[in-house]
Short mmCIF file of N, CA, C and O in Angstrom, two decimals:
data_model
loop_
_atom_site.label_atom_id
_atom_site.label_comp_id
_atom_site.label_asym_id
_atom_site.label_seq_id
_atom_site.Cartn_x
_atom_site.Cartn_y
_atom_site.Cartn_z
N MET I 1266 0.83 -1.20 0.00
CA MET I 1266 0.00 0.00 0.00
C MET I 1266 0.86 1.25 0.00
O MET I 1266 0.54 2.22 -0.65
N ALA I 1267 2.00 1.22 0.71
CA ALA I 1267 2.87 2.38 0.77
C ALA I 1267 3.48 2.68 -0.60
O ALA I 1267 3.73 3.82 -0.94
N GLU I 1268 3.72 1.62 -1.38
CA GLU I 1268 4.29 1.82 -2.72
C GLU I 1268 3.30 2.53 -3.63
O GLU I 1268 3.68 3.36 -4.43
N THR I 1269 2.02 2.19 -3.53
CA THR I 1269 1.03 2.82 -4.40
C THR I 1269 0.81 4.28 -4.03
O THR I 1269 0.52 5.09 -4.89
N LYS I 1270 0.97 4.61 -2.75
CA LYS I 1270 0.83 6.01 -2.34
C LYS I 1270 1.92 6.87 -2.96
O LYS I 1270 1.68 7.98 -3.40
N SER I 1271 3.16 6.37 -2.99
CA SER I 1271 4.25 7.16 -3.56
C SER I 1271 4.15 7.24 -5.08
O SER I 1271 4.67 8.16 -5.69
N ALA I 1272 3.45 6.30 -5.71
CA ALA I 1272 3.32 6.30 -7.16
C ALA I 1272 2.22 7.24 -7.65
O ALA I 1272 2.09 7.46 -8.84
N MET I 1273 1.41 7.77 -6.72
CA MET I 1273 0.35 8.69 -7.14
C MET I 1273 0.95 9.96 -7.70
O MET I 1273 1.95 10.46 -7.19
N ARG I 1274 0.32 10.47 -8.75
CA ARG I 1274 0.82 11.69 -9.37
C ARG I 1274 0.49 12.90 -8.51
O ARG I 1274 -0.55 12.95 -7.87
N LYS I 1275 1.37 13.88 -8.54
CA LYS I 1275 1.09 15.16 -7.88
C LYS I 1275 0.06 15.90 -8.73
O LYS I 1275 0.12 15.87 -9.95
N PRO I 1276 -0.90 16.58 -8.09
CA PRO I 1276 -1.89 17.30 -8.88
C PRO I 1276 -1.28 18.48 -9.61
O PRO I 1276 -0.42 19.18 -9.08
N VAL I 1277 -1.70 18.66 -10.85
CA VAL I 1277 -1.25 19.80 -11.65
C VAL I 1277 -2.38 20.83 -11.61
O VAL I 1277 -3.49 20.56 -12.05
N PHE I 1278 -2.08 21.99 -11.04
CA PHE I 1278 -3.10 23.02 -10.90
C PHE I 1278 -3.09 23.91 -12.13
O PHE I 1278 -2.05 24.36 -12.57
N THR I 1279 -4.30 24.14 -12.67
CA THR I 1279 -4.44 25.01 -13.84
C THR I 1279 -5.05 26.33 -13.40
O THR I 1279 -5.56 26.46 -12.30
N LYS I 1280 -5.00 27.30 -14.29
CA LYS I 1280 -5.59 28.62 -14.06
C LYS I 1280 -6.92 28.71 -14.79
O LYS I 1280 -7.16 27.98 -15.76
N VAL I 1281 -7.77 29.63 -14.38
CA VAL I 1281 -9.11 29.76 -14.96
C VAL I 1281 -9.04 30.08 -16.45
O VAL I 1281 -9.80 29.53 -17.24
N ASP I 1282 -8.09 30.91 -16.87
CA ASP I 1282 -8.04 31.29 -18.28
C ASP I 1282 -7.56 30.17 -19.20
O ASP I 1282 -7.61 30.29 -20.42
N GLN I 1283 -7.12 29.03 -18.63
CA GLN I 1283 -6.70 27.88 -19.44
C GLN I 1283 -7.84 26.88 -19.66
O GLN I 1283 -7.64 25.89 -20.36
N LEU I 1284 -9.01 27.12 -19.08
CA LEU I 1284 -10.13 26.19 -19.22
C LEU I 1284 -10.73 26.28 -20.62
O LEU I 1284 -10.87 27.36 -21.17
N ARG I 1285 -11.10 25.13 -21.18
CA ARG I 1285 -11.68 25.05 -22.52
C ARG I 1285 -12.95 24.20 -22.47
O ARG I 1285 -13.08 23.31 -21.62
N PRO I 1286 -13.90 24.41 -23.39
CA PRO I 1286 -15.15 23.63 -23.40
C PRO I 1286 -14.89 22.13 -23.57
O PRO I 1286 -13.98 21.73 -24.29
N GLY I 1287 -15.69 21.33 -22.88
CA GLY I 1287 -15.64 19.88 -23.03
C GLY I 1287 -14.45 19.19 -22.39
O GLY I 1287 -14.18 18.04 -22.70
N THR I 1288 -13.73 19.87 -21.52
CA THR I 1288 -12.57 19.26 -20.88
C THR I 1288 -12.90 18.88 -19.44
O THR I 1288 -13.88 19.37 -18.86
N ASN I 1289 -12.09 18.01 -18.86
CA ASN I 1289 -12.32 17.59 -17.48
C ASN I 1289 -11.00 17.27 -16.80
O ASN I 1289 -9.94 17.34 -17.42
N GLY I 1290 -11.07 16.95 -15.52
CA GLY I 1290 -9.88 16.60 -14.76
C GLY I 1290 -9.06 17.80 -14.31
O GLY I 1290 -7.86 17.69 -14.08
N HIS I 1291 -9.70 18.95 -14.16
CA HIS I 1291 -8.99 20.16 -13.77
C HIS I 1291 -8.84 20.25 -12.25
O HIS I 1291 -9.78 19.92 -11.53
N ASN I 1292 -7.70 20.75 -11.81
CA ASN I 1292 -7.47 21.08 -10.40
C ASN I 1292 -7.22 22.57 -10.33
O ASN I 1292 -6.33 23.08 -11.02
N LEU I 1293 -8.01 23.28 -9.52
CA LEU I 1293 -7.90 24.73 -9.44
C LEU I 1293 -7.95 25.20 -8.00
O LEU I 1293 -8.62 24.59 -7.17
N VAL I 1294 -7.25 26.30 -7.72
CA VAL I 1294 -7.39 27.01 -6.45
C VAL I 1294 -8.08 28.32 -6.79
O VAL I 1294 -7.55 29.12 -7.56
N VAL I 1295 -9.30 28.51 -6.27
CA VAL I 1295 -10.09 29.69 -6.63
C VAL I 1295 -10.67 30.35 -5.39
O VAL I 1295 -10.80 29.71 -4.33
N LYS I 1296 -11.01 31.63 -5.53
CA LYS I 1296 -11.74 32.36 -4.50
C LYS I 1296 -13.17 32.48 -4.95
O LYS I 1296 -13.46 32.67 -6.13
N VAL I 1297 -14.11 32.41 -4.00
CA VAL I 1297 -15.52 32.58 -4.29
C VAL I 1297 -15.83 34.08 -4.26
O VAL I 1297 -15.62 34.74 -3.24
N VAL I 1298 -16.31 34.62 -5.38
CA VAL I 1298 -16.66 36.03 -5.45
C VAL I 1298 -18.08 36.23 -4.94
O VAL I 1298 -18.35 37.10 -4.12
N SER I 1299 -19.02 35.40 -5.43
CA SER I 1299 -20.41 35.49 -4.98
C SER I 1299 -21.06 34.12 -5.11
O SER I 1299 -20.58 33.26 -5.85
N SER I 1300 -22.15 33.92 -4.38
CA SER I 1300 -22.87 32.66 -4.41
C SER I 1300 -24.37 32.95 -4.34
O SER I 1300 -24.81 33.74 -3.51
N LYS I 1301 -25.13 32.32 -5.25
CA LYS I 1301 -26.57 32.56 -5.30
C LYS I 1301 -27.30 31.23 -5.45
O LYS I 1301 -27.02 30.46 -6.36
N MET I 1302 -28.22 30.96 -4.53
CA MET I 1302 -29.02 29.73 -4.59
C MET I 1302 -30.02 29.84 -5.74
O MET I 1302 -30.74 30.82 -5.85
N VAL I 1303 -30.02 28.84 -6.64
CA VAL I 1303 -30.95 28.88 -7.76
C VAL I 1303 -32.02 27.80 -7.68
O VAL I 1303 -33.06 27.93 -8.32
N LEU I 1304 -31.79 26.76 -6.88
CA LEU I 1304 -32.79 25.70 -6.76
C LEU I 1304 -32.68 25.06 -5.39
O LEU I 1304 -31.58 24.72 -4.95
N GLN I 1305 -33.82 24.93 -4.71
CA GLN I 1305 -33.85 24.22 -3.44
C GLN I 1305 -35.19 23.53 -3.33
O GLN I 1305 -36.23 24.19 -3.25
N LYS I 1306 -35.17 22.20 -3.37
CA LYS I 1306 -36.43 21.46 -3.26
C LYS I 1306 -36.18 20.11 -2.62
O LYS I 1306 -35.07 19.58 -2.69
N GLY I 1307 -37.21 19.58 -2.01
CA GLY I 1307 -37.12 18.27 -1.39
C GLY I 1307 -37.36 17.19 -2.42
O GLY I 1307 -38.19 17.34 -3.30
N ARG I 1308 -36.60 16.09 -2.30
CA ARG I 1308 -36.79 14.96 -3.20
C ARG I 1308 -37.24 13.77 -2.38
O ARG I 1308 -36.46 13.21 -1.61
N PRO I 1309 -38.48 13.34 -2.54
CA PRO I 1309 -38.93 12.17 -1.76
C PRO I 1309 -38.48 10.88 -2.43
O PRO I 1309 -39.13 10.38 -3.33
N ASP I 1310 -37.35 10.34 -1.99
CA ASP I 1310 -36.93 9.03 -2.50
C ASP I 1310 -36.69 8.11 -1.31
O ASP I 1310 -35.59 8.01 -0.80
N GLY I 1311 -37.74 7.45 -0.90
CA GLY I 1311 -37.62 6.53 0.22
C GLY I 1311 -38.17 7.14 1.50
O GLY I 1311 -38.94 8.10 1.48
N PRO I 1312 -37.76 6.60 2.64
CA PRO I 1312 -38.29 7.07 3.93
C PRO I 1312 -37.85 8.48 4.30
O PRO I 1312 -38.58 9.21 4.93
N GLN I 1313 -36.65 8.89 3.90
CA GLN I 1313 -36.19 10.23 4.24
C GLN I 1313 -36.32 11.14 3.01
O GLN I 1313 -36.14 10.71 1.89
N VAL I 1314 -36.63 12.40 3.27
CA VAL I 1314 -36.75 13.38 2.20
C VAL I 1314 -35.43 14.12 2.09
O VAL I 1314 -34.99 14.77 3.04
N ARG I 1315 -34.78 13.99 0.93
CA ARG I 1315 -33.48 14.65 0.72
C ARG I 1315 -33.68 16.01 0.09
O ARG I 1315 -34.47 16.16 -0.83
N GLN I 1316 -32.93 16.98 0.59
CA GLN I 1316 -32.96 18.30 0.00
C GLN I 1316 -32.02 18.33 -1.20
O GLN I 1316 -30.87 17.91 -1.10
N MET I 1317 -32.53 18.80 -2.34
CA MET I 1317 -31.67 18.98 -3.51
C MET I 1317 -31.43 20.47 -3.66
O MET I 1317 -32.39 21.23 -3.82
N ARG I 1318 -30.18 20.89 -3.58
CA ARG I 1318 -29.86 22.31 -3.67
C ARG I 1318 -28.82 22.53 -4.75
O ARG I 1318 -27.87 21.77 -4.87
N ILE I 1319 -29.02 23.60 -5.52
CA ILE I 1319 -28.05 24.00 -6.54
C ILE I 1319 -27.80 25.49 -6.39
O ILE I 1319 -28.75 26.27 -6.28
N ALA I 1320 -26.53 25.87 -6.37
CA ALA I 1320 -26.16 27.28 -6.28
C ALA I 1320 -25.19 27.60 -7.40
O ALA I 1320 -24.35 26.78 -7.77
N GLU I 1321 -25.35 28.80 -7.96
CA GLU I 1321 -24.39 29.29 -8.95
C GLU I 1321 -23.43 30.22 -8.24
O GLU I 1321 -23.84 31.20 -7.61
N CYS I 1322 -22.14 29.91 -8.33
CA CYS I 1322 -21.12 30.67 -7.63
C CYS I 1322 -20.13 31.22 -8.64
O CYS I 1322 -19.64 30.47 -9.49
N LEU I 1323 -19.85 32.50 -8.54
CA LEU I 1323 -18.80 33.08 -9.38
C LEU I 1323 -17.48 32.88 -8.66
O LEU I 1323 -17.29 33.38 -7.55
N VAL I 1324 -16.58 32.10 -9.26
CA VAL I 1324 -15.28 31.81 -8.66
C VAL I 1324 -14.19 32.28 -9.62
O VAL I 1324 -14.43 32.40 -10.83
N GLY I 1325 -13.01 32.55 -9.08
CA GLY I 1325 -11.94 32.99 -9.96
C GLY I 1325 -10.59 33.03 -9.29
O GLY I 1325 -10.47 32.80 -8.09
N ASP I 1326 -9.58 33.31 -10.12
CA ASP I 1326 -8.23 33.50 -9.63
C ASP I 1326 -7.66 34.75 -10.28
O ASP I 1326 -8.42 35.58 -10.78
N GLU I 1327 -6.34 34.87 -10.30
CA GLU I 1327 -5.73 36.09 -10.83
C GLU I 1327 -5.80 36.20 -12.35
O GLU I 1327 -5.44 37.23 -12.92
N THR I 1328 -6.31 35.15 -13.04
CA THR I 1328 -6.40 35.19 -14.50
C THR I 1328 -7.82 35.40 -15.02
O THR I 1328 -7.99 35.76 -16.18
N GLY I 1329 -8.84 35.14 -14.21
CA GLY I 1329 -10.22 35.32 -14.67
C GLY I 1329 -11.22 34.67 -13.74
O GLY I 1329 -10.86 34.15 -12.68
N THR I 1330 -12.50 34.72 -14.15
CA THR I 1330 -13.59 34.13 -13.36
C THR I 1330 -14.42 33.20 -14.23
O THR I 1330 -14.39 33.28 -15.46
N ILE I 1331 -15.18 32.33 -13.57
CA ILE I 1331 -16.09 31.41 -14.25
C ILE I 1331 -17.19 31.04 -13.27
O ILE I 1331 -16.98 31.08 -12.05
N LEU I 1332 -18.37 30.70 -13.79
CA LEU I 1332 -19.46 30.25 -12.92
C LEU I 1332 -19.24 28.80 -12.53
O LEU I 1332 -18.93 27.95 -13.36
N PHE I 1333 -19.39 28.53 -11.24
CA PHE I 1333 -19.28 27.17 -10.70
C PHE I 1333 -20.66 26.73 -10.22
O PHE I 1333 -21.32 27.47 -9.50
N THR I 1334 -21.09 25.55 -10.64
CA THR I 1334 -22.38 25.01 -10.21
C THR I 1334 -22.14 24.12 -8.99
O THR I 1334 -21.57 23.04 -9.12
N ALA I 1335 -22.57 24.60 -7.81
CA ALA I 1335 -22.41 23.84 -6.57
C ALA I 1335 -23.68 23.04 -6.31
O ALA I 1335 -24.78 23.56 -6.46
N ARG I 1336 -23.52 21.78 -5.95
CA ARG I 1336 -24.66 20.90 -5.70
C ARG I 1336 -24.64 20.37 -4.28
O ARG I 1336 -23.59 19.98 -3.77
N ASN I 1337 -25.81 20.37 -3.65
CA ASN I 1337 -26.04 19.79 -2.33
C ASN I 1337 -25.04 20.25 -1.28
O ASN I 1337 -25.01 21.42 -0.93
N GLU I 1338 -24.18 19.35 -0.78
CA GLU I 1338 -23.28 19.72 0.32
C GLU I 1338 -22.18 20.68 -0.12
O GLU I 1338 -21.55 21.34 0.72
N GLN I 1339 -21.95 20.81 -1.43
CA GLN I 1339 -20.96 21.78 -1.90
C GLN I 1339 -21.42 23.22 -1.65
O GLN I 1339 -20.61 24.13 -1.53
N VAL I 1340 -22.76 23.43 -1.55
CA VAL I 1340 -23.31 24.77 -1.39
C VAL I 1340 -22.81 25.43 -0.11
O VAL I 1340 -22.48 26.63 -0.11
N GLU I 1341 -22.71 24.67 1.00
CA GLU I 1341 -22.25 25.24 2.27
C GLU I 1341 -20.81 25.74 2.18
O GLU I 1341 -20.44 26.72 2.83
N MET I 1342 -19.98 25.06 1.40
CA MET I 1342 -18.56 25.43 1.31
C MET I 1342 -18.35 26.69 0.48
O MET I 1342 -17.35 27.38 0.65
N MET I 1343 -19.26 26.99 -0.42
CA MET I 1343 -19.06 28.07 -1.38
C MET I 1343 -19.59 29.40 -0.84
O MET I 1343 -20.51 29.99 -1.38
N LYS I 1344 -19.02 29.87 0.24
CA LYS I 1344 -19.37 31.17 0.82
C LYS I 1344 -18.50 32.25 0.18
O LYS I 1344 -17.36 31.99 -0.21
N ALA I 1345 -19.03 33.47 0.09
CA ALA I 1345 -18.29 34.58 -0.51
C ALA I 1345 -16.97 34.80 0.23
O ALA I 1345 -16.91 34.68 1.46
N ASP I 1346 -15.91 35.07 -0.50
CA ASP I 1346 -14.55 35.31 -0.01
C ASP I 1346 -13.84 34.06 0.50
O ASP I 1346 -12.72 34.16 0.99
N ALA I 1347 -14.46 32.89 0.39
CA ALA I 1347 -13.78 31.66 0.78
C ALA I 1347 -12.82 31.24 -0.34
O ALA I 1347 -13.06 31.50 -1.51
N THR I 1348 -11.71 30.61 0.05
CA THR I 1348 -10.78 30.05 -0.93
C THR I 1348 -10.98 28.54 -0.94
O THR I 1348 -10.94 27.91 0.12
N VAL I 1349 -11.21 27.98 -2.12
CA VAL I 1349 -11.48 26.54 -2.22
C VAL I 1349 -10.56 25.91 -3.25
O VAL I 1349 -10.10 26.57 -4.19
N ILE I 1350 -10.29 24.62 -3.05
CA ILE I 1350 -9.55 23.82 -4.03
C ILE I 1350 -10.56 22.91 -4.70
O ILE I 1350 -11.28 22.16 -4.03
N LEU I 1351 -10.65 23.00 -6.02
CA LEU I 1351 -11.53 22.14 -6.80
C LEU I 1351 -10.67 21.06 -7.44
O LEU I 1351 -9.75 21.37 -8.20
N ARG I 1352 -10.95 19.82 -7.13
CA ARG I 1352 -10.18 18.71 -7.68
C ARG I 1352 -11.05 17.91 -8.65
O ARG I 1352 -12.20 17.62 -8.36
N ASN I 1353 -10.47 17.54 -9.78
CA ASN I 1353 -11.14 16.77 -10.82
C ASN I 1353 -12.41 17.47 -11.30
O ASN I 1353 -13.45 16.86 -11.47
N ALA I 1354 -12.31 18.77 -11.49
CA ALA I 1354 -13.46 19.55 -11.98
C ALA I 1354 -13.61 19.36 -13.48
O ALA I 1354 -12.65 19.05 -14.18
N LYS I 1355 -14.82 19.57 -13.97
CA LYS I 1355 -15.07 19.44 -15.40
C LYS I 1355 -15.81 20.66 -15.90
O LYS I 1355 -16.42 21.40 -15.12
N ILE I 1356 -15.76 20.86 -17.21
CA ILE I 1356 -16.46 21.96 -17.84
C ILE I 1356 -17.76 21.43 -18.44
O ILE I 1356 -17.74 20.54 -19.28
N ASP I 1357 -18.87 21.96 -17.98
CA ASP I 1357 -20.18 21.65 -18.56
C ASP I 1357 -20.59 22.81 -19.44
O ASP I 1357 -20.30 23.97 -19.12
N MET I 1358 -21.27 22.51 -20.53
CA MET I 1358 -21.79 23.57 -21.39
C MET I 1358 -23.27 23.76 -21.06
O MET I 1358 -24.03 22.80 -21.01
N PHE I 1359 -23.67 25.00 -20.80
CA PHE I 1359 -25.06 25.32 -20.48
C PHE I 1359 -25.46 26.54 -21.30
O PHE I 1359 -24.90 27.62 -21.11
N LYS I 1360 -26.39 26.34 -22.22
CA LYS I 1360 -26.85 27.42 -23.11
C LYS I 1360 -25.68 28.10 -23.82
O LYS I 1360 -25.63 29.31 -23.94
N GLY I 1361 -24.72 27.32 -24.27
CA GLY I 1361 -23.61 27.85 -25.04
C GLY I 1361 -22.48 28.45 -24.23
O GLY I 1361 -21.49 28.91 -24.80
N SER I 1362 -22.58 28.45 -22.91
CA SER I 1362 -21.50 29.03 -22.09
C SER I 1362 -20.92 27.97 -21.16
O SER I 1362 -21.57 26.98 -20.83
N MET I 1363 -19.69 28.21 -20.73
CA MET I 1363 -18.99 27.24 -19.88
C MET I 1363 -19.38 27.40 -18.42
O MET I 1363 -19.51 28.51 -17.92
N ARG I 1364 -19.57 26.27 -17.76
CA ARG I 1364 -19.78 26.23 -16.31
C ARG I 1364 -18.82 25.20 -15.74
O ARG I 1364 -18.60 24.15 -16.33
N LEU I 1365 -18.27 25.52 -14.60
CA LEU I 1365 -17.38 24.59 -13.90
C LEU I 1365 -18.22 23.77 -12.94
O LEU I 1365 -19.13 24.30 -12.29
N ALA I 1366 -17.95 22.48 -12.83
CA ALA I 1366 -18.70 21.61 -11.92
C ALA I 1366 -17.78 20.53 -11.38
O ALA I 1366 -16.80 20.15 -12.02
N VAL I 1367 -18.11 20.05 -10.18
CA VAL I 1367 -17.39 18.92 -9.58
C VAL I 1367 -18.44 17.86 -9.28
O VAL I 1367 -19.37 18.08 -8.52
N ASP I 1368 -18.29 16.68 -9.90
CA ASP I 1368 -19.25 15.60 -9.68
C ASP I 1368 -18.76 14.68 -8.57
O ASP I 1368 -17.85 15.04 -7.80
N LYS I 1369 -19.34 13.48 -8.48
CA LYS I 1369 -19.00 12.57 -7.38
C LYS I 1369 -17.57 12.06 -7.45
O LYS I 1369 -17.04 11.54 -6.47
N TRP I 1370 -16.90 12.21 -8.59
CA TRP I 1370 -15.53 11.73 -8.72
C TRP I 1370 -14.51 12.80 -8.31
O TRP I 1370 -13.33 12.54 -8.26
N GLY I 1371 -14.97 14.01 -8.04
CA GLY I 1371 -14.07 15.09 -7.65
C GLY I 1371 -14.27 15.50 -6.20
O GLY I 1371 -15.05 14.89 -5.48
N ARG I 1372 -13.54 16.54 -5.79
CA ARG I 1372 -13.64 17.03 -4.42
C ARG I 1372 -13.63 18.54 -4.39
O ARG I 1372 -12.99 19.19 -5.22
N VAL I 1373 -14.33 19.10 -3.41
CA VAL I 1373 -14.29 20.52 -3.13
C VAL I 1373 -13.78 20.66 -1.70
O VAL I 1373 -14.35 20.11 -0.77
N GLU I 1374 -12.65 21.37 -1.53
CA GLU I 1374 -12.04 21.52 -0.21
C GLU I 1374 -11.86 22.99 0.10
O GLU I 1374 -11.34 23.74 -0.73
N VAL I 1375 -12.28 23.41 1.29
CA VAL I 1375 -12.02 24.77 1.73
C VAL I 1375 -10.59 24.80 2.27
O VAL I 1375 -10.17 23.91 3.00
N THR I 1376 -9.84 25.83 1.87
CA THR I 1376 -8.44 25.93 2.29
C THR I 1376 -8.18 27.31 2.88
O THR I 1376 -9.09 28.14 2.97
N GLU I 1377 -6.94 27.55 3.31
CA GLU I 1377 -6.62 28.85 3.90
C GLU I 1377 -6.72 29.94 2.83
O GLU I 1377 -6.51 29.67 1.65
N PRO I 1378 -7.05 31.17 3.23
CA PRO I 1378 -7.24 32.25 2.26
C PRO I 1378 -6.02 32.47 1.37
O PRO I 1378 -4.88 32.47 1.85
N ALA I 1379 -6.28 32.62 0.07
CA ALA I 1379 -5.19 32.82 -0.89
C ALA I 1379 -4.81 34.30 -0.95
O ALA I 1379 -5.59 35.18 -0.58
N SER I 1380 -3.60 34.55 -1.44
CA SER I 1380 -3.08 35.92 -1.45
C SER I 1380 -3.42 36.68 -2.74
O SER I 1380 -3.22 37.87 -2.81
N PHE I 1381 -3.93 35.97 -3.77
CA PHE I 1381 -4.17 36.65 -5.04
C PHE I 1381 -5.48 37.43 -5.04
O PHE I 1381 -6.39 37.16 -4.26
N ALA I 1382 -5.56 38.41 -5.93
CA ALA I 1382 -6.79 39.17 -6.14
C ALA I 1382 -7.47 38.63 -7.39
O ALA I 1382 -6.83 38.36 -8.40
N VAL I 1383 -8.79 38.44 -7.32
CA VAL I 1383 -9.54 37.86 -8.43
C VAL I 1383 -9.67 38.89 -9.55
O VAL I 1383 -10.04 40.04 -9.32
N LYS I 1384 -9.36 38.45 -10.78
CA LYS I 1384 -9.51 39.31 -11.96
C LYS I 1384 -10.94 39.16 -12.46
O LYS I 1384 -11.27 38.23 -13.18
N GLU I 1385 -11.80 40.10 -12.06
CA GLU I 1385 -13.23 39.97 -12.33
C GLU I 1385 -13.65 40.44 -13.72
O GLU I 1385 -14.79 40.23 -14.13
N ASP I 1386 -12.75 41.09 -14.47
CA ASP I 1386 -13.14 41.59 -15.79
C ASP I 1386 -12.92 40.57 -16.91
O ASP I 1386 -13.11 40.89 -18.08
N ASN I 1387 -12.54 39.34 -16.57
CA ASN I 1387 -12.36 38.28 -17.57
C ASN I 1387 -13.23 37.09 -17.18
O ASN I 1387 -12.75 36.09 -16.70
N ASN I 1388 -14.55 37.21 -17.40
CA ASN I 1388 -15.49 36.15 -17.04
C ASN I 1388 -15.67 35.20 -18.22
O ASN I 1388 -16.28 35.55 -19.22
N LEU I 1389 -15.13 33.98 -18.08
CA LEU I 1389 -15.21 33.00 -19.17
C LEU I 1389 -16.62 32.48 -19.39
O LEU I 1389 -16.92 31.95 -20.45
N SER I 1390 -17.51 32.63 -18.41
CA SER I 1390 -18.89 32.18 -18.58
C SER I 1390 -19.70 33.12 -19.45
O SER I 1390 -20.80 32.78 -19.86
N LEU I 1391 -19.19 34.31 -19.71
CA LEU I 1391 -19.89 35.25 -20.59
C LEU I 1391 -19.54 35.03 -22.05
O LEU I 1391 -20.18 35.60 -22.93
N VAL I 1392 -18.53 34.21 -22.32
CA VAL I 1392 -18.16 33.89 -23.70
C VAL I 1392 -19.08 32.79 -24.20
O VAL I 1392 -19.21 31.74 -23.57
N GLU I 1393 -19.74 33.03 -25.33
CA GLU I 1393 -20.67 32.03 -25.87
C GLU I 1393 -19.96 31.19 -26.92
O GLU I 1393 -19.28 31.71 -27.80
N TYR I 1394 -20.12 29.88 -26.81
CA TYR I 1394 -19.49 28.94 -27.72
C TYR I 1394 -20.56 28.24 -28.54
O TYR I 1394 -21.66 27.97 -28.05
N GLU I 1395 -20.22 27.94 -29.78
CA GLU I 1395 -21.08 27.10 -30.60
C GLU I 1395 -20.26 25.89 -30.98
O GLU I 1395 -19.26 26.00 -31.69
N LEU I 1396 -20.66 24.72 -30.48
CA LEU I 1396 -19.92 23.51 -30.75
C LEU I 1396 -20.31 22.98 -32.13
O LEU I 1396 -21.50 22.79 -32.42
N VAL I 1397 -19.31 22.76 -32.97
CA VAL I 1397 -19.53 22.33 -34.35
C VAL I 1397 -18.87 20.99 -34.55
O VAL I 1397 -17.70 20.79 -34.20
N ASN I 1398 -19.61 20.04 -35.13
CA ASN I 1398 -19.04 18.73 -35.46
C ASN I 1398 -18.38 18.80 -36.82
O ASN I 1398 -18.99 19.23 -37.80
N VAL I 1399 -17.12 18.36 -36.90
CA VAL I 1399 -16.39 18.36 -38.15
C VAL I 1399 -16.32 16.94 -38.66
O VAL I 1399 -15.87 16.03 -37.97
N VAL I 1400 -16.80 16.74 -39.90
CA VAL I 1400 -16.77 15.41 -40.51
C VAL I 1400 -15.60 15.36 -41.47
O VAL I 1400 -15.53 16.12 -42.43
N GLU I 1401 -14.67 14.43 -41.18
CA GLU I 1401 -13.51 14.28 -42.06
C GLU I 1401 -13.83 13.25 -43.12
O GLU I 1401 -14.41 12.20 -42.84
N GLU I 1402 -13.43 13.55 -44.35
CA GLU I 1402 -13.72 12.62 -45.46
C GLU I 1402 -12.47 11.91 -45.92
O GLU I 1402 -11.41 12.40 -45.84
#
């Protein structure tokens, strides 16, 4: 078991301005600029009623910002001015724009406050993309 721990790769952290549509496996250190609850409802599946919550959070680093879709227990961690580490994040496309998300295979961790200032004038979620399929002959 000790041998497999040392063989694990070190995470490679990317910056917000390096994110591209349809990619996944990103590790980022970001600050939460704002957080807004967009959906909160109970889901009756079985004896206990589970709350389903979704919040849209504007997160960023010194290179730009992007909207992060926080789900369920991730919502509590995404408070304004918090610094979080997003591991194995993916880019979802929603109405032609990029959204950052972390599913069950990734992690959201609150960490100590970062020293960088968020560059709020470069919001990648405001860029609209049109995905085109190219057929090679």
